[in-house]
Coordinates of C-alpha atoms in Angstrom, one line a residue:
M1 CA 152.6 106.3 128.8
H2 CA 151.0 104.0 126.3
A3 CA 146.9 103.4 125.8
A4 CA 147.0 99.7 127.2
E5 CA 148.9 101.0 130.6
I6 CA 146.2 103.5 131.0
L7 CA 143.2 101.1 130.4
L8 CA 144.8 98.4 132.1
R9 CA 145.4 100.6 135.1
R10 CA 141.7 102.1 135.0
G11 CA 140.5 98.4 135.1
L12 CA 138.7 99.0 131.6
I13 CA 139.9 96.1 130.2
D14 CA 142.0 93.1 131.8
Q15 CA 144.9 91.3 130.8
Q16 CA 143.3 88.7 128.7
Q17 CA 141.4 91.1 126.9
L18 CA 144.4 93.3 126.0
D19 CA 146.4 90.0 124.8
Q20 CA 143.2 89.7 122.6
A21 CA 143.5 93.0 121.5
R22 CA 147.2 93.0 120.8
Q23 CA 146.3 90.2 118.0
H24 CA 143.6 92.2 116.6
N25 CA 144.4 93.9 113.3
S26 CA 143.0 97.5 114.4
D27 CA 146.1 100.2 114.3
S28 CA 146.0 100.4 118.1
I29 CA 145.1 98.8 121.1
L30 CA 142.7 101.4 121.9
D31 CA 140.9 101.0 118.4
A32 CA 141.1 97.1 119.2
A33 CA 139.6 97.2 122.3
V34 CA 136.6 99.4 121.4
A35 CA 136.3 97.0 118.3
L36 CA 135.9 94.1 120.1
R37 CA 133.6 95.7 122.5
F38 CA 135.9 95.3 125.9
V39 CA 135.5 99.0 126.7
N40 CA 133.2 101.9 125.2
E41 CA 135.2 104.5 123.2
E42 CA 133.8 107.4 125.0
D43 CA 135.2 105.9 128.3
A44 CA 138.2 105.0 126.9
L45 CA 138.9 108.4 125.7
R46 CA 137.9 110.1 128.7
A47 CA 140.1 107.8 130.5
V48 CA 143.1 108.5 128.5
G49 CA 142.3 112.2 127.8
E50 CA 142.2 112.4 132.1
E51 CA 145.7 110.7 131.9
V52 CA 147.6 112.9 128.8
G53 CA 145.8 115.9 129.7
L54 CA 143.6 116.3 126.9
E55 CA 139.8 117.4 127.4
Y56 CA 136.9 115.0 126.2
V57 CA 134.5 117.0 123.6
D58 CA 130.7 115.1 123.2
L59 CA 130.5 116.5 119.4
A60 CA 126.9 115.7 119.2
R61 CA 126.1 118.1 121.9
L62 CA 128.5 120.8 120.0
D63 CA 127.4 120.6 116.5
G64 CA 125.0 123.4 115.5
E65 CA 126.5 126.1 118.0
T66 CA 129.1 126.9 115.9
D67 CA 129.3 127.6 112.0
L68 CA 132.1 125.4 111.3
K69 CA 132.1 126.6 107.5
P70 CA 134.7 129.1 108.0
L71 CA 136.9 126.7 109.8
L72 CA 136.7 124.0 107.0
K73 CA 138.0 126.7 104.3
D74 CA 141.8 126.3 104.8
F75 CA 141.4 123.2 106.7
P76 CA 143.4 120.2 104.5
Q77 CA 140.9 118.1 104.0
R78 CA 143.0 114.9 103.4
L79 CA 143.8 115.3 107.0
I80 CA 140.2 115.0 107.4
Y81 CA 139.6 112.1 105.7
R82 CA 142.5 110.0 106.6
Q83 CA 143.1 111.3 110.1
S84 CA 139.8 111.7 111.2
L85 CA 140.6 115.1 112.4
F86 CA 138.3 117.7 112.4
P87 CA 138.1 121.7 113.7
I88 CA 135.6 122.6 116.0
R89 CA 136.3 126.0 117.0
R90 CA 138.8 129.0 117.3
F91 CA 139.6 129.8 120.7
N92 CA 142.1 132.5 121.6
G93 CA 144.1 132.7 118.3
S94 CA 144.3 128.9 118.3
L95 CA 142.7 126.4 116.4
V96 CA 140.6 123.5 118.1
V97 CA 140.8 120.1 116.2
A98 CA 139.4 116.9 117.3
T99 CA 140.8 114.0 117.3
S100 CA 140.1 110.2 118.2
D101 CA 143.7 109.4 118.4
P102 CA 145.3 111.2 121.6
F103 CA 149.1 109.2 120.7
D104 CA 149.3 110.9 117.1
L105 CA 150.0 114.3 117.2
Y106 CA 152.3 114.2 114.0
P107 CA 148.9 114.8 111.9
L108 CA 148.3 117.6 114.1
D109 CA 151.6 119.7 113.1
E110 CA 150.5 119.6 109.6
V111 CA 147.6 121.3 110.3
G112 CA 149.1 124.1 112.3
A113 CA 151.9 124.1 109.2
A114 CA 148.8 124.3 106.9
T115 CA 146.8 126.9 108.9
G116 CA 149.6 129.1 110.7
L117 CA 147.6 128.7 114.2
C118 CA 148.6 127.4 117.1
V119 CA 146.7 123.7 117.3
T120 CA 144.6 122.9 120.5
P121 CA 144.1 119.3 120.1
V122 CA 141.1 117.9 121.7
L123 CA 139.5 114.1 121.9
A124 CA 136.0 113.0 120.6
S125 CA 134.7 109.6 119.4
R126 CA 135.5 108.7 115.5
Q127 CA 132.1 107.7 114.9
E128 CA 131.0 111.4 115.8
I129 CA 133.8 113.0 114.0
A130 CA 132.2 110.6 111.0
K131 CA 129.2 112.0 111.4
L132 CA 130.4 116.0 111.4
V133 CA 132.3 114.7 108.2
K134 CA 129.3 113.3 106.2
K135 CA 127.2 116.5 107.3
H136 CA 129.2 119.4 106.3
L137 CA 131.5 117.3 103.4
G138 CA 128.7 115.3 102.1
V139 CA 128.6 111.3 101.6
G140 CA 131.2 110.0 99.7
G141 CA 133.4 113.2 100.4
E142 CA 136.7 111.4 100.2
T143 CA 136.0 109.7 97.0
V144 CA 135.2 112.6 95.6
D145 CA 138.1 114.4 96.3
N146 CA 140.1 111.2 95.0
L147 CA 138.3 111.9 91.8
V148 CA 138.8 115.5 91.8
A149 CA 142.9 115.2 92.2
Q150 CA 142.6 112.5 89.7
T151 CA 140.6 114.8 86.8
E152 CA 141.9 118.1 88.0
D153 CA 143.4 119.0 84.3
D154 CA 139.9 117.9 82.8
D155 CA 136.6 120.2 82.9
G156 CA 134.9 117.5 84.8
L157 CA 131.8 117.1 82.2
E158 CA 134.0 114.4 80.2
L159 CA 134.9 111.8 82.8
L160 CA 132.9 108.9 81.1
E161 CA 134.0 109.8 77.9
A162 CA 137.6 110.0 79.4
I163 CA 136.9 106.3 80.6
E164 CA 135.7 104.8 77.4
T165 CA 138.7 106.3 75.0
D166 CA 141.5 106.5 77.3
G167 CA 144.2 104.0 76.2
S168 CA 145.7 103.4 79.6
E169 CA 143.9 100.4 81.4
L170 CA 145.5 101.3 84.9
C171 CA 144.1 105.0 84.7
E172 CA 140.8 103.6 83.2
Q173 CA 140.7 101.0 86.6
A174 CA 141.6 103.9 89.2
Q175 CA 138.6 106.1 87.6
E176 CA 135.9 103.4 87.3
A177 CA 137.3 102.1 91.2
S178 CA 136.5 105.4 92.6
V179 CA 133.2 105.5 91.1
V180 CA 132.2 102.2 92.3
R181 CA 133.3 103.3 96.0
L182 CA 131.1 106.6 95.9
V183 CA 128.0 104.6 94.9
N184 CA 128.6 102.0 97.4
E185 CA 129.1 104.5 100.1
I186 CA 125.7 106.4 98.9
L187 CA 124.0 103.0 99.4
L188 CA 125.3 101.5 102.6
E189 CA 124.7 105.3 104.1
A190 CA 121.1 104.5 103.5
I191 CA 121.2 101.2 104.5
E192 CA 122.4 102.2 108.1
T193 CA 120.2 104.9 108.4
H194 CA 117.2 102.3 107.5
A195 CA 116.0 104.8 104.7
S196 CA 113.2 102.8 102.6
D197 CA 114.2 104.7 99.6
V198 CA 116.8 107.0 97.8
H199 CA 116.3 109.7 95.7
L200 CA 119.0 110.8 93.4
E201 CA 118.1 114.1 91.4
S202 CA 119.6 116.4 88.5
Q203 CA 118.5 119.7 89.5
P204 CA 119.7 122.9 88.0
S205 CA 122.3 123.4 90.8
G206 CA 123.5 120.2 90.6
L207 CA 123.4 116.8 92.2
V208 CA 120.9 116.5 94.8
L209 CA 120.5 113.0 97.3
R210 CA 117.8 112.5 99.8
Y211 CA 116.6 109.7 102.1
R212 CA 113.3 108.6 102.9
V213 CA 113.1 107.3 106.6
D214 CA 110.5 106.5 108.5
G215 CA 108.4 107.7 105.8
M216 CA 110.1 111.3 105.5
L217 CA 112.5 112.8 103.0
Q218 CA 115.5 114.2 104.6
P219 CA 117.8 116.0 102.4
Q220 CA 121.5 114.7 102.3
P221 CA 124.8 117.2 102.4
L222 CA 127.0 116.4 99.1
P223 CA 130.3 118.0 98.1
P224 CA 129.9 120.4 95.6
E225 CA 132.3 118.7 93.5
I226 CA 130.3 115.1 93.0
S227 CA 128.0 117.0 90.3
R228 CA 131.0 116.9 87.8
F229 CA 130.9 113.1 88.2
E230 CA 126.8 112.9 87.8
S231 CA 126.7 111.2 84.6
A232 CA 129.3 108.4 86.1
I233 CA 127.2 107.8 89.0
V234 CA 124.0 107.1 87.1
S235 CA 125.8 104.8 85.0
R236 CA 127.3 103.1 87.1
L237 CA 123.8 102.5 88.9
K238 CA 122.3 101.5 85.5
I239 CA 124.9 98.7 85.0
M240 CA 124.3 97.5 88.7
A241 CA 120.9 97.1 87.7
R242 CA 121.7 95.7 84.1
L243 CA 119.8 98.6 82.6
N244 CA 121.0 100.0 79.4
I245 CA 123.4 103.0 79.9
A246 CA 122.8 104.2 76.4
E247 CA 119.0 104.7 76.7
K248 CA 118.9 108.4 78.4
R249 CA 115.0 109.7 76.4
L250 CA 113.1 106.5 78.0
P251 CA 111.9 105.4 81.5
Q252 CA 113.4 101.9 82.7
D253 CA 113.3 100.1 86.1
G254 CA 115.7 97.1 87.4
R255 CA 117.2 95.7 90.6
I256 CA 120.1 95.4 92.5
K257 CA 121.1 92.5 94.6
L258 CA 123.2 93.3 97.5
K259 CA 124.8 91.7 100.3
V260 CA 125.8 93.8 103.1
H261 CA 127.6 92.7 106.6
G262 CA 126.4 89.1 105.7
R263 CA 122.7 90.1 105.2
E264 CA 121.0 90.5 101.4
V265 CA 119.4 93.5 100.7
D266 CA 117.4 94.2 97.2
V267 CA 117.2 97.7 95.7
R268 CA 114.7 98.3 93.1
V269 CA 115.8 100.9 90.8
S270 CA 113.6 103.2 88.9
V271 CA 115.2 105.9 86.3
I272 CA 113.1 109.0 84.8
P273 CA 114.6 111.1 82.3
M274 CA 113.9 115.0 83.7
I275 CA 114.3 118.1 81.9
H276 CA 118.0 118.3 83.9
G277 CA 119.4 115.0 83.4
E278 CA 118.1 111.7 84.3
S279 CA 116.6 111.0 88.2
I280 CA 117.1 108.0 90.0
V281 CA 114.9 106.5 93.2
M282 CA 115.8 103.4 94.8
R283 CA 113.6 101.3 96.7
I284 CA 115.5 99.6 99.2
L285 CA 114.4 96.1 101.0
D286 CA 116.7 94.9 103.7
K287 CA 115.7 91.4 104.0
G288 CA 118.1 90.7 106.8
A289 CA 116.7 93.7 109.0
M290 CA 112.9 92.8 108.2
V291 CA 110.9 90.8 111.0
F292 CA 107.6 89.6 110.2
D293 CA 105.5 89.3 113.6
L294 CA 101.8 90.0 113.7
R295 CA 101.9 90.8 117.3
S296 CA 105.0 93.4 117.3
L297 CA 102.9 95.5 114.5
G298 CA 101.2 98.2 116.9
M299 CA 97.4 96.8 117.1
D300 CA 95.8 96.7 120.4
Q301 CA 95.3 93.7 122.2
R302 CA 91.3 93.6 121.1
T303 CA 92.3 94.2 117.0
Y304 CA 94.8 91.4 117.5
E305 CA 92.4 88.9 119.1
V306 CA 89.8 89.7 116.2
Y307 CA 92.1 89.8 113.3
R308 CA 93.8 86.6 114.6
Q309 CA 90.5 84.7 114.5
L310 CA 89.5 86.4 110.8
I311 CA 92.9 84.8 109.6
E312 CA 92.0 81.4 110.6
L313 CA 88.8 81.4 108.4
P314 CA 88.3 78.7 106.1
H315 CA 87.2 81.0 103.2
G316 CA 86.2 84.5 102.1
I317 CA 88.2 87.5 101.6
V318 CA 90.0 89.7 104.3
L319 CA 91.2 92.9 102.9
V320 CA 94.3 95.2 104.1
T321 CA 93.6 99.0 102.9
G322 CA 95.8 102.1 102.5
P323 CA 98.2 104.5 100.4
T324 CA 101.6 103.2 99.3
G325 CA 104.3 102.9 101.9
S326 CA 101.4 102.2 104.8
G327 CA 102.7 98.7 106.0
K328 CA 100.1 96.6 103.7
T329 CA 102.9 94.0 102.5
T330 CA 104.5 94.0 106.3
T331 CA 100.9 92.9 107.8
L332 CA 100.0 90.8 105.1
Y333 CA 103.3 88.8 105.1
S334 CA 103.1 88.9 109.0
S335 CA 99.2 87.3 108.8
L336 CA 100.4 84.6 106.5
L337 CA 103.6 83.4 108.1
E338 CA 101.2 83.3 111.6
I339 CA 99.3 80.6 109.3
N340 CA 101.8 79.3 107.8
K341 CA 101.8 75.3 108.9
P342 CA 102.8 71.8 107.1
D343 CA 99.4 70.9 106.6
V344 CA 98.1 74.8 104.8
K345 CA 99.1 75.3 100.9
I346 CA 99.7 78.9 100.8
I347 CA 100.1 80.6 97.3
T348 CA 100.5 84.1 96.8
T349 CA 100.9 86.0 93.6
E350 CA 102.5 89.4 93.7
D351 CA 104.1 92.6 91.8
P352 CA 106.8 92.4 92.4
V353 CA 107.7 89.8 94.9
E354 CA 109.4 92.0 97.7
Y355 CA 110.4 89.5 100.1
Q356 CA 110.8 85.7 100.0
L357 CA 109.1 84.0 102.5
Q358 CA 110.2 80.2 103.9
G359 CA 107.4 77.6 103.0
I360 CA 105.2 80.2 100.8
N361 CA 105.0 79.4 97.2
Q362 CA 105.3 82.9 95.5
I363 CA 104.6 84.2 92.0
Q364 CA 106.1 86.9 90.4
V365 CA 103.3 88.9 88.3
H366 CA 104.8 89.4 84.7
S367 CA 102.4 91.5 83.0
K368 CA 104.4 91.9 79.8
I369 CA 104.1 87.9 79.2
G370 CA 100.5 88.0 80.2
L371 CA 100.8 86.8 83.6
S372 CA 98.8 89.4 85.4
F373 CA 97.4 88.8 88.8
A374 CA 93.7 87.7 87.1
H375 CA 95.6 85.5 85.2
S376 CA 98.0 83.8 87.7
L377 CA 94.7 83.4 90.3
R378 CA 93.2 81.1 87.8
S379 CA 95.9 79.0 87.6
I380 CA 96.5 79.3 91.6
L381 CA 92.8 77.6 92.0
R382 CA 93.7 74.7 89.9
H383 CA 97.0 74.5 92.2
D384 CA 95.1 73.0 95.5
P385 CA 95.8 75.9 97.7
D386 CA 94.2 76.5 100.8
V387 CA 95.0 80.1 101.3
V388 CA 95.8 83.1 98.1
L389 CA 97.5 86.1 98.4
V390 CA 96.7 88.7 95.8
G391 CA 99.0 91.4 95.9
E392 CA 96.1 94.1 94.9
I393 CA 93.1 94.5 93.5
R394 CA 93.5 96.6 90.5
D395 CA 90.5 95.9 88.2
L396 CA 87.3 93.8 87.7
E397 CA 88.5 90.7 86.6
T398 CA 91.0 90.3 89.6
A399 CA 88.2 91.1 91.8
E400 CA 86.0 88.5 90.3
N401 CA 88.8 86.0 90.6
A402 CA 89.4 86.6 94.1
I403 CA 85.3 86.5 94.7
Q404 CA 85.0 83.0 92.6
A405 CA 88.4 81.6 94.6
S406 CA 86.4 82.5 98.3
L407 CA 83.3 81.5 97.0
T408 CA 85.0 77.7 96.2
G409 CA 86.2 77.5 99.6
H410 CA 89.6 79.5 99.8
L411 CA 90.6 82.1 102.2
V412 CA 91.7 85.4 100.3
F413 CA 94.0 88.1 101.3
S414 CA 94.2 91.0 98.9
T415 CA 94.8 94.3 99.3
L416 CA 93.2 98.0 97.9
H417 CA 94.0 101.4 97.7
T418 CA 91.2 103.2 99.8
N419 CA 91.2 106.0 102.5
D420 CA 89.5 103.8 105.2
A421 CA 88.1 100.5 106.0
A422 CA 84.5 101.5 104.6
G423 CA 85.8 102.7 101.5
A424 CA 86.7 99.1 100.1
Y425 CA 83.2 98.3 100.1
T426 CA 82.1 100.8 97.7
R427 CA 85.6 100.3 95.6
L428 CA 84.5 96.5 94.8
A429 CA 81.1 98.0 93.7
D430 CA 82.3 100.8 91.8
M431 CA 85.1 98.2 89.8
G432 CA 81.7 96.4 88.6
V433 CA 81.1 93.3 91.1
E434 CA 78.0 92.9 92.0
P435 CA 77.1 94.2 95.5
F436 CA 75.8 91.1 97.0
L437 CA 78.8 89.6 96.1
V438 CA 80.7 92.0 98.2
S439 CA 78.7 91.7 101.0
S440 CA 78.6 87.2 100.7
T441 CA 82.5 87.4 100.6
V442 CA 84.3 90.0 102.3
E443 CA 84.8 89.3 105.8
A444 CA 86.6 92.2 107.2
V445 CA 88.9 95.0 106.1
M446 CA 91.8 96.4 107.6
A447 CA 92.8 100.3 106.9
Q448 CA 96.2 101.2 108.5
R449 CA 98.7 103.6 108.3
L450 CA 102.6 104.4 109.8
V451 CA 103.3 106.8 112.0
R452 CA 107.0 107.8 113.4
R453 CA 107.4 106.4 116.9
L454 CA 108.9 108.8 119.6
C455 CA 112.5 108.4 120.2
E456 CA 112.7 106.7 124.1
H457 CA 115.9 108.7 124.8
C458 CA 114.4 112.3 124.4
K459 CA 111.0 112.7 124.4
Q460 CA 109.6 115.4 126.2
P461 CA 106.5 115.2 128.6
V462 CA 104.5 118.2 128.0
R463 CA 100.7 118.9 129.6
P464 CA 99.2 121.1 127.0
Q465 CA 95.6 122.5 127.5
R466 CA 92.6 120.9 126.2
D467 CA 91.8 124.2 123.2
E468 CA 95.6 123.2 122.3
L469 CA 94.3 120.0 121.4
P470 CA 92.5 118.7 117.9
P471 CA 88.7 118.7 118.8
D472 CA 88.3 114.9 118.8
F473 CA 91.4 114.2 121.0
P474 CA 90.1 112.2 124.0
W475 CA 90.9 114.4 126.6
E476 CA 89.4 112.4 129.7
D477 CA 91.7 109.5 128.6
L478 CA 94.4 111.7 129.5
N479 CA 93.3 111.8 133.2
G480 CA 96.1 114.2 133.9
A481 CA 99.0 112.3 132.5
P482 CA 101.1 114.2 129.9
V483 CA 101.4 113.7 126.1
Y484 CA 104.9 113.6 124.4
R485 CA 106.6 115.5 121.9
P486 CA 109.9 115.1 119.9
V487 CA 113.1 116.6 121.1
G488 CA 116.1 115.0 119.4
C489 CA 119.3 113.5 120.3
R490 CA 122.3 111.7 119.1
Q491 CA 120.1 108.2 119.1
C492 CA 117.5 109.1 116.7
R493 CA 119.8 111.6 114.6
N494 CA 118.2 114.6 116.0
L495 CA 114.8 113.6 114.5
G496 CA 113.2 113.3 117.5
Y497 CA 111.6 110.1 115.9
H498 CA 112.9 106.4 115.6
G499 CA 111.5 103.6 113.7
R500 CA 107.6 103.6 113.2
V501 CA 104.4 102.0 114.5
G502 CA 101.4 101.0 113.0
I503 CA 97.8 102.5 113.8
Y504 CA 94.4 100.4 112.3
E505 CA 91.0 100.0 111.8
L506 CA 89.6 96.6 111.6
L507 CA 85.6 96.4 109.8
V508 CA 84.1 93.1 110.6
T509 CA 81.4 92.6 108.2
T510 CA 79.2 92.1 110.9
E511 CA 75.2 91.3 110.0
E512 CA 74.6 95.2 109.6
I513 CA 77.3 95.9 107.7
R514 CA 76.5 92.9 105.1
R515 CA 73.0 94.3 104.5
L516 CA 74.8 98.2 104.0
A517 CA 77.0 96.4 101.4
H518 CA 74.3 94.3 99.7
D519 CA 72.3 97.8 99.2
N520 CA 75.2 99.1 98.2
A521 CA 75.2 102.0 100.9
S522 CA 78.0 104.9 100.8
S523 CA 81.0 104.2 102.7
W524 CA 80.2 107.1 105.2
K525 CA 77.1 105.3 106.5
L526 CA 79.0 102.0 106.5
K527 CA 81.7 103.6 108.4
K528 CA 78.9 105.5 110.9
A529 CA 77.2 101.7 111.5
A530 CA 80.5 100.1 112.0
V531 CA 81.6 102.7 114.8
Q532 CA 78.4 102.4 116.4
E533 CA 79.0 98.9 116.4
G534 CA 82.5 99.3 118.2
M535 CA 85.2 99.7 115.5
T536 CA 88.2 101.9 116.5
T537 CA 89.1 104.4 113.5
L538 CA 92.4 105.0 112.4
R539 CA 92.1 108.5 114.2
M540 CA 90.8 106.5 117.3
D541 CA 93.7 104.2 117.3
G542 CA 96.2 107.0 116.7
W543 CA 95.1 109.3 119.7
K544 CA 95.5 105.7 121.8
K545 CA 99.1 105.8 120.9
V546 CA 99.6 109.1 121.8
V547 CA 98.0 108.8 125.5
A548 CA 100.6 106.0 125.5
G549 CA 103.2 108.1 124.8
R550 CA 104.5 106.1 121.6
T551 CA 103.6 108.8 119.1
S552 CA 102.8 113.0 119.0
V553 CA 99.6 114.5 118.2
D554 CA 101.5 116.1 115.2
E555 CA 102.2 112.3 113.7
V556 CA 98.5 111.4 113.9
A557 CA 97.2 114.7 112.4
R558 CA 99.1 114.0 109.9
V559 CA 98.6 111.1 108.5
T560 CA 94.9 110.8 109.7
K561 CA 91.7 113.0 109.1
G562 CA 89.1 114.1 111.8
D563 CA 86.2 111.3 112.3
R564 CA 83.7 113.7 111.2
V565 CA 81.3 111.4 110.3
V566 CA 80.7 109.8 113.9
N567 CA 79.2 112.7 114.6
L568 CA 76.5 112.6 112.2

């Protein structure tokens, strides 16, 4: 009985879809039907399994229940990579092996011959088998396996030198192709998991790989043998970023431009020599995956409406504050695109230009040749703009130029690194800007953070007691409703969170705030006055999102501190 006959009889595909599947370049009808999205792989495998007498196993639920390391010890790895087989348990003297192809039994015979055990096949999704492979054998395991096979007579430490001195072109190309593939697998895995950064670190124990996903670093498994090719991997990344591969003593910065599945991805590369070797951090800017939409950032309706009015002002300064990685650039870009019209001239000066925006003129700061924020801002004002974005106010000269721009009839957006909105006024004064200029030009300050969004598929309601929640949690807002906690499932990679949402603190410069800023009042006095006038603090906005079931209590507590100043 063939897969095509089973899928047709079960009504999972029709004759027209079968004809299309036969023309597809997949290895089997089942693979083709799944690739063309005519049928869900799990449904197809369950149907085929019932017909041929094989059990379907959900590996996502199984993983973690059994220690798979002893099973992998004697299992032929080439069959794992080439045939998508994976051992999942020992049962009554037989080895249970997951496969996604119920009609190819020859590899299972090979497993029996290699292990000396009776093999019991079960069916599992190819994607779930691939996840198990990456988890237990590491990212790029197949490529490393090939490299080891090619260099098994070497000690593994002279790989680069062997490439440079080997006279055989064929051998050189084979080695280089494997290293290229390995580096590509690391980058592709990071992009597929929506990582913002890739950390490749040299440690005494070998190479360590970590991805930053939703703001949190997550260690990634790597095959132990990968450390033998550390210098080759680092050199490949340096070549891709157009850096000097011979320089191993000084930090270097570069950029890689990629195209992945038809969309552009920029990778900013930072290389720093550490005591055990060079460490590489890559910031991934996935242009195709970014959507700059002010409404979708997570502001509540009131904050959005007030902020929307602010970005339409004819002149003044609007500041966005927060630590690195808090989403300031996304908020500013979304703001610019919201007001971007043919009759509005917008010019930005950034370091670096992270995303290129249609219809907006962007300048890349180049400090080595003297093109700083301050210098470029002076030139921008001679270019007849309506709206100006300064990437960051870092010094007095840039601050004074931004203030001058606002006083001469321009709307200026910029960022500052402060802990809250009120701190922006005092930070500018600390830089040396006269308090009366700060109070007369700054129209509003938006402080923000990013919290991880609870996974909609697995978040679990809980009804905590009042004393189990932080003292400033608005207990009365719950009104008997539950809060939610993370659990973890297949959709969120067992993290309990998927994606992030912003929490915001918008401080508008009212007459009272203007007076306090003019008198150079402390940030806590400014914050207290703003709260009394109705400002929602970061912490308050975070609690609102907890009550709404969008994030957890732990997330808000992680990124904000209590509003003690409110009670003063």
